[in-house]
XYZ file of C-alpha atoms in Angstrom:
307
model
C 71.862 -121.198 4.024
C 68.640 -120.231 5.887
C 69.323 -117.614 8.952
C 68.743 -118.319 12.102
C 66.331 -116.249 14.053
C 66.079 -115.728 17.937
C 62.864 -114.538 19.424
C 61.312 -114.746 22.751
C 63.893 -116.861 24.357
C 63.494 -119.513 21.557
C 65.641 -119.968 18.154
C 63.277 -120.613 15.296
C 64.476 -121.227 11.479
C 62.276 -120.724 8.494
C 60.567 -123.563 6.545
C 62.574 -125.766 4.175
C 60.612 -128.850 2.539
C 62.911 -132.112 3.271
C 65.884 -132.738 1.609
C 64.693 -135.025 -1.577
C 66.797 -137.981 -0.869
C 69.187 -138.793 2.281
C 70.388 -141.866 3.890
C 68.901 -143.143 6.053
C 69.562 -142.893 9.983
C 69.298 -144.694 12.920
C 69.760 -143.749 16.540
C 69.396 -145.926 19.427
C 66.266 -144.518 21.762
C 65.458 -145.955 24.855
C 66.917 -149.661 24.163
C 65.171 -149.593 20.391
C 66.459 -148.790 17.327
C 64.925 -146.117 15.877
C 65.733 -145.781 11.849
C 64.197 -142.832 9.505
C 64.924 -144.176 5.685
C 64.508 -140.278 5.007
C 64.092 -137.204 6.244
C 60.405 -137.340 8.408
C 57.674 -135.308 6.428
C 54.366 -136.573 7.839
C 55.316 -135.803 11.960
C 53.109 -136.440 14.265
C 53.726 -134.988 17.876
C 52.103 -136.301 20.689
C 52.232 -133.744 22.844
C 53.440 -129.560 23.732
C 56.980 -130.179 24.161
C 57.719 -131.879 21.619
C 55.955 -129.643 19.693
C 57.817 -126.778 20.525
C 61.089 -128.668 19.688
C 59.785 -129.394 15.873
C 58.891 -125.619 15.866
C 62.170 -124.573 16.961
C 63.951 -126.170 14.460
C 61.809 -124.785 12.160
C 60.075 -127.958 11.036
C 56.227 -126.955 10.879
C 55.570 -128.066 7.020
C 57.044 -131.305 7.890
C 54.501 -131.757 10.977
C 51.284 -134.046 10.184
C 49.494 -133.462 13.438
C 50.250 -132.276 17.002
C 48.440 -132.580 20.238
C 48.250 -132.120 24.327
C 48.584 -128.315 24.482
C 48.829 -127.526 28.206
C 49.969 -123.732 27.611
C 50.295 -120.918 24.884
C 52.380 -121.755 22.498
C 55.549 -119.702 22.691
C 54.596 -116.173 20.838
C 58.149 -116.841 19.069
C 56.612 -120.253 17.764
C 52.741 -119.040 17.515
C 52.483 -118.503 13.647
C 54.372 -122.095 12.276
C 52.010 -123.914 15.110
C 48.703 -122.293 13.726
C 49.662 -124.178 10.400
C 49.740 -127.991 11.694
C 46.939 -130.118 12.446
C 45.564 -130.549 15.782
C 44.400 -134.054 16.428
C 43.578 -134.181 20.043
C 42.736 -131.722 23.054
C 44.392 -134.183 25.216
C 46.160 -137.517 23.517
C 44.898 -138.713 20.191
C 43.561 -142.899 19.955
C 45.898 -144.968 17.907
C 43.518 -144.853 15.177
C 43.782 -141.133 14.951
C 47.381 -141.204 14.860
C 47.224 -143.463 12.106
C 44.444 -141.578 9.867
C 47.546 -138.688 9.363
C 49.706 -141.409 7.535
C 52.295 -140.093 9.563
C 56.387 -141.257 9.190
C 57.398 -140.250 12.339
C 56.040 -140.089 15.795
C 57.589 -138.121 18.897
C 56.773 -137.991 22.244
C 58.131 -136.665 25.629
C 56.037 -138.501 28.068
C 56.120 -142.396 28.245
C 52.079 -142.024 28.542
C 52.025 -140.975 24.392
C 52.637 -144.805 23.865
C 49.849 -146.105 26.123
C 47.105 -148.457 24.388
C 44.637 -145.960 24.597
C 47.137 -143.262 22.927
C 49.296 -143.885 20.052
C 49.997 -147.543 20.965
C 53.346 -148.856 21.969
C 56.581 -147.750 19.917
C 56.756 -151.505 18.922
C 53.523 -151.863 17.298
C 54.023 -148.474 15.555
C 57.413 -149.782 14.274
C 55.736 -152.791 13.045
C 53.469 -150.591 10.696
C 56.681 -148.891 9.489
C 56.293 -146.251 11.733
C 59.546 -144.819 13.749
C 58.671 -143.871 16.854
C 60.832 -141.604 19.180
C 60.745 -141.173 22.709
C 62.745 -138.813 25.235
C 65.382 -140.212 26.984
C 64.083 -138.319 30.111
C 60.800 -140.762 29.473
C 62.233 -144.002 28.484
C 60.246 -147.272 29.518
C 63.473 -148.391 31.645
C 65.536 -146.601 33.652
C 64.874 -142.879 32.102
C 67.270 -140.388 32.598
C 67.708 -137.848 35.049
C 67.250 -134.522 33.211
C 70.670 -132.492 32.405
C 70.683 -129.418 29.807
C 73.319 -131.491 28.249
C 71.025 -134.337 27.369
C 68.182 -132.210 26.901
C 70.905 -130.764 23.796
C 71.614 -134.266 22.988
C 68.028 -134.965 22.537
C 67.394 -131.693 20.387
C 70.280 -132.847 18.156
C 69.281 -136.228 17.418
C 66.381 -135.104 16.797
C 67.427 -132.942 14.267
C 70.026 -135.240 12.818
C 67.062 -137.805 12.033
C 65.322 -134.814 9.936
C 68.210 -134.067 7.877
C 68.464 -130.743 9.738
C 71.595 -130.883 11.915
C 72.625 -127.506 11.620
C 69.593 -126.172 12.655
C 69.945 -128.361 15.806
C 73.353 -126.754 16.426
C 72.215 -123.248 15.874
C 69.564 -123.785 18.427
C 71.919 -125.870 20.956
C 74.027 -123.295 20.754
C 71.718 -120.310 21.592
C 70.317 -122.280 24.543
C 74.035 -122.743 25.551
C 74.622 -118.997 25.829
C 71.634 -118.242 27.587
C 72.275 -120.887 30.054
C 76.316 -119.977 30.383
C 74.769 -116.357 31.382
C 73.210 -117.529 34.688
C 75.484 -116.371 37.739
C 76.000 -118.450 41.406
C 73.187 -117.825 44.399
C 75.595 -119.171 47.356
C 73.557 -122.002 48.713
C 70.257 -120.271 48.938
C 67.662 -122.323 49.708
C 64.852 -123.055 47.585
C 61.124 -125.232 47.328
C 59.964 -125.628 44.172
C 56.504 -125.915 45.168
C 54.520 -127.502 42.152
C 50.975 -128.909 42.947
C 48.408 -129.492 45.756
C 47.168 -127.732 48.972
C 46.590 -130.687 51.507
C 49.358 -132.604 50.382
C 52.071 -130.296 48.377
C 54.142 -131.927 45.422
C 57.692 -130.544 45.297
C 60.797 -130.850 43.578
C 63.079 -133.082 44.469
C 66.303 -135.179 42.497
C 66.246 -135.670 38.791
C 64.596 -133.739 37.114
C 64.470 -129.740 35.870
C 64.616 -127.875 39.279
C 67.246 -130.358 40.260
C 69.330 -128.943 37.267
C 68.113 -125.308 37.755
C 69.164 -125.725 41.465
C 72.534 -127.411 40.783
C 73.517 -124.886 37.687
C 72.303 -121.775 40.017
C 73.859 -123.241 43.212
C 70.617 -123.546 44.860
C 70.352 -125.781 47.985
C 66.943 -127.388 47.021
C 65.013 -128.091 50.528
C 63.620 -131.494 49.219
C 66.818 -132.116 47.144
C 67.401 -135.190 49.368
C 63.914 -137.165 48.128
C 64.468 -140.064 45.899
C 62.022 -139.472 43.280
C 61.526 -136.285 41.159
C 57.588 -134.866 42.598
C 57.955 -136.496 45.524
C 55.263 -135.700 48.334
C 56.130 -132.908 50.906
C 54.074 -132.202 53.966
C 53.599 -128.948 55.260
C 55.234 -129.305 58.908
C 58.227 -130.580 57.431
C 58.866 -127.824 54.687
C 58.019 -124.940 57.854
C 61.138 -126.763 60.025
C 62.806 -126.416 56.270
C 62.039 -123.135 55.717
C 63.224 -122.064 53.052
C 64.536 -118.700 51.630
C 62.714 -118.640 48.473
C 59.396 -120.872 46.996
C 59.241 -121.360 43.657
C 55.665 -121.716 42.341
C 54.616 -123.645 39.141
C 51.918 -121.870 37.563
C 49.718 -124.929 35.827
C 47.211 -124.004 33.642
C 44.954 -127.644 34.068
C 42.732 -126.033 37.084
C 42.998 -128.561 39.866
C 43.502 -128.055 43.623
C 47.022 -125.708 44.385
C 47.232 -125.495 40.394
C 47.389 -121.650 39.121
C 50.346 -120.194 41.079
C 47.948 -117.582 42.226
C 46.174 -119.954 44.611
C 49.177 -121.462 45.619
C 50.440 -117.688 47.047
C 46.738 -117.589 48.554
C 47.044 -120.797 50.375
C 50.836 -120.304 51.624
C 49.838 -117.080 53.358
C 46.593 -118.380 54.431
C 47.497 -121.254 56.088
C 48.373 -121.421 59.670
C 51.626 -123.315 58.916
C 52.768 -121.460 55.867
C 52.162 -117.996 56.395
C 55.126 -118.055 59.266
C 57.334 -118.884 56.683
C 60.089 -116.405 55.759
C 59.532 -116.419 52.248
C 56.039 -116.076 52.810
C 56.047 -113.123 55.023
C 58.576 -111.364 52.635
C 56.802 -111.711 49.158
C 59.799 -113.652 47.782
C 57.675 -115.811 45.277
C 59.266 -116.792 41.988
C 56.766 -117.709 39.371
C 57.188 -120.291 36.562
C 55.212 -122.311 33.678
C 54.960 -125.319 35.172
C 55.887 -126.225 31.592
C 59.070 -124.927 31.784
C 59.701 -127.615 34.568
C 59.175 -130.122 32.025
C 62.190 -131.384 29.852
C 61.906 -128.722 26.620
C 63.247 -125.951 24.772
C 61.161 -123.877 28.162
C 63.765 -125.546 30.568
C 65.779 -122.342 29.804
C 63.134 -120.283 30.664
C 62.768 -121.273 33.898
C 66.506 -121.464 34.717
C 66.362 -117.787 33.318
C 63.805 -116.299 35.690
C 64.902 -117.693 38.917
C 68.388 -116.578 38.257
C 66.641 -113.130 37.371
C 64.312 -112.803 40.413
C 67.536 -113.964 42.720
């Protein structure tokens, strides 16, 4: 049995061609069936996250092409990722998709299945191509992100490649890590994620929601109806909270880096009377991490820390 190995906050598993004959599965994904005849050995990933779930379950040789890096890779992950294919600095065309020959296509964000990306799942499935989605992304009515789907999502996933005990192994490490986090008492939070004039924060559904709920965090904006809605600054000073959490994005737009979001909250007129501004107490995180991934731990892991 191969061993399971945990570095840098992320279990990895060594190589292991596909098993040379299996049944075939089929999970239901997003209101479409979604049926591998074997095992998946031409992958094609449409973008960092799911990436870094193929990687973590140790399933680089099986990967025909990835795409959309927004970060580093994590270092745990580094060495498998320099071995597949990269198709596309942003999304690959449908026709470069198609050029890998791939069996199996996976993507986190609805966007992968756009005309001008891969093409919709239902065209690819026409070609004989399965195509995945996350159930955080589905066309209708997407879910609102738990850790428990997110380790519902990692085991399917692995249960389609034949590899279900590597999905357990790395459930269960992600399990521990997040049963480790301890109770903040209501402390109030902004997870402050984009933009200067107009701020996007967190509000219900998606990974601060969780992070908030799991840490007992009384998210400021946890009362919006959508998950980025729009904040404005007047509001968020009557809000005040006791702690911002900054995204740090790496694309280089307006309020991206979390360095000149710190720069704007305690040079603006509004901001810099905030409490959490005057007192330094900044919490920094990928704004990766605030996507649905095997990072969602991460940033659970260093709020909890800086609190």
């Amino acid at each position: 049995m191969l061993a399971l190995v945990v570095l840098s906050g992320c279990a990895t598993v060594a190589a292991s061609p596909a098993p040379p004959a299996a049944a075939a599965v089929t999970v239901t994904n997003c209101g479409r069936e979604v049926t591998v005849p074997a095992p998946p050995a031409r992958a094609v990933t449409m973008e960092q996250n799911a990436t870094e779930i193929l990687l973590s379950l140790g399933l680089a040789d099986r990967m025909a092409g990835t795409s959309y890096q927004t970060d580093p890779v994590l270092p745990a992950l580094a060495s498998a990722y320099a071995g597949v294919p990269v198709l596309a600095k942003l999304y690959p065309s449908r026709e470069k998709v198609l050029e890998t020959r791939p069996d199996f296509v996976y993507s986190t964000f609805t966007s992968a299945y756009a005309p001008d990306a891969a093409g919709p799942r239902a065209g690819l499935g026409e070609l004989g191509i399965p195509a995945y989605l996350s159930r955080f992304a589905c066309e209708k009515s997407p879910a609102g992100f738990t850790f428990d789907g997110l380790f519902q999502e990692i085991e399917e996933v692995a249960s389609l490649f034949g590899v279900r005990d590597r999905g357990a192994s790395l459930v269960a490490a992600q399990r521990a890590r997040l049963a480790a986090a301890t109770k903040h008492d209501e402390t109030s939070v902004l997870w402050y994620y984009s933009g200067t004039s107009t701020p996007y924060v967190a509000g219900k559904g998606g990974v601060p929601a969780a992070v908030s709920s799991r840490l007992g965090l009384r998210n400021v904006y946890g009362e919006a109806g959508v998950t980025w809605p729009a904040g404005n600054w007047e509001q968020i000073a009557t809000r005040n909270p006791a702690w911002i959490v900054v995204a740090d994005l790496t694309r280089g737009g307006d309020g991206d880096s979390a360095r000149s979001k710190m720069d704007f909250l305690r040079s603006n007129p509004v901001t810099s009377k905030l409490d959490a501004v005057k007192a330094g107490r900044f919490i920094t995180v990928p704004g990766s991490s605030l996507d649905p991934s095997v990072r969602s731990i991460d940033a659970l892991e260093a709020v909890n820390a800086r609190l």
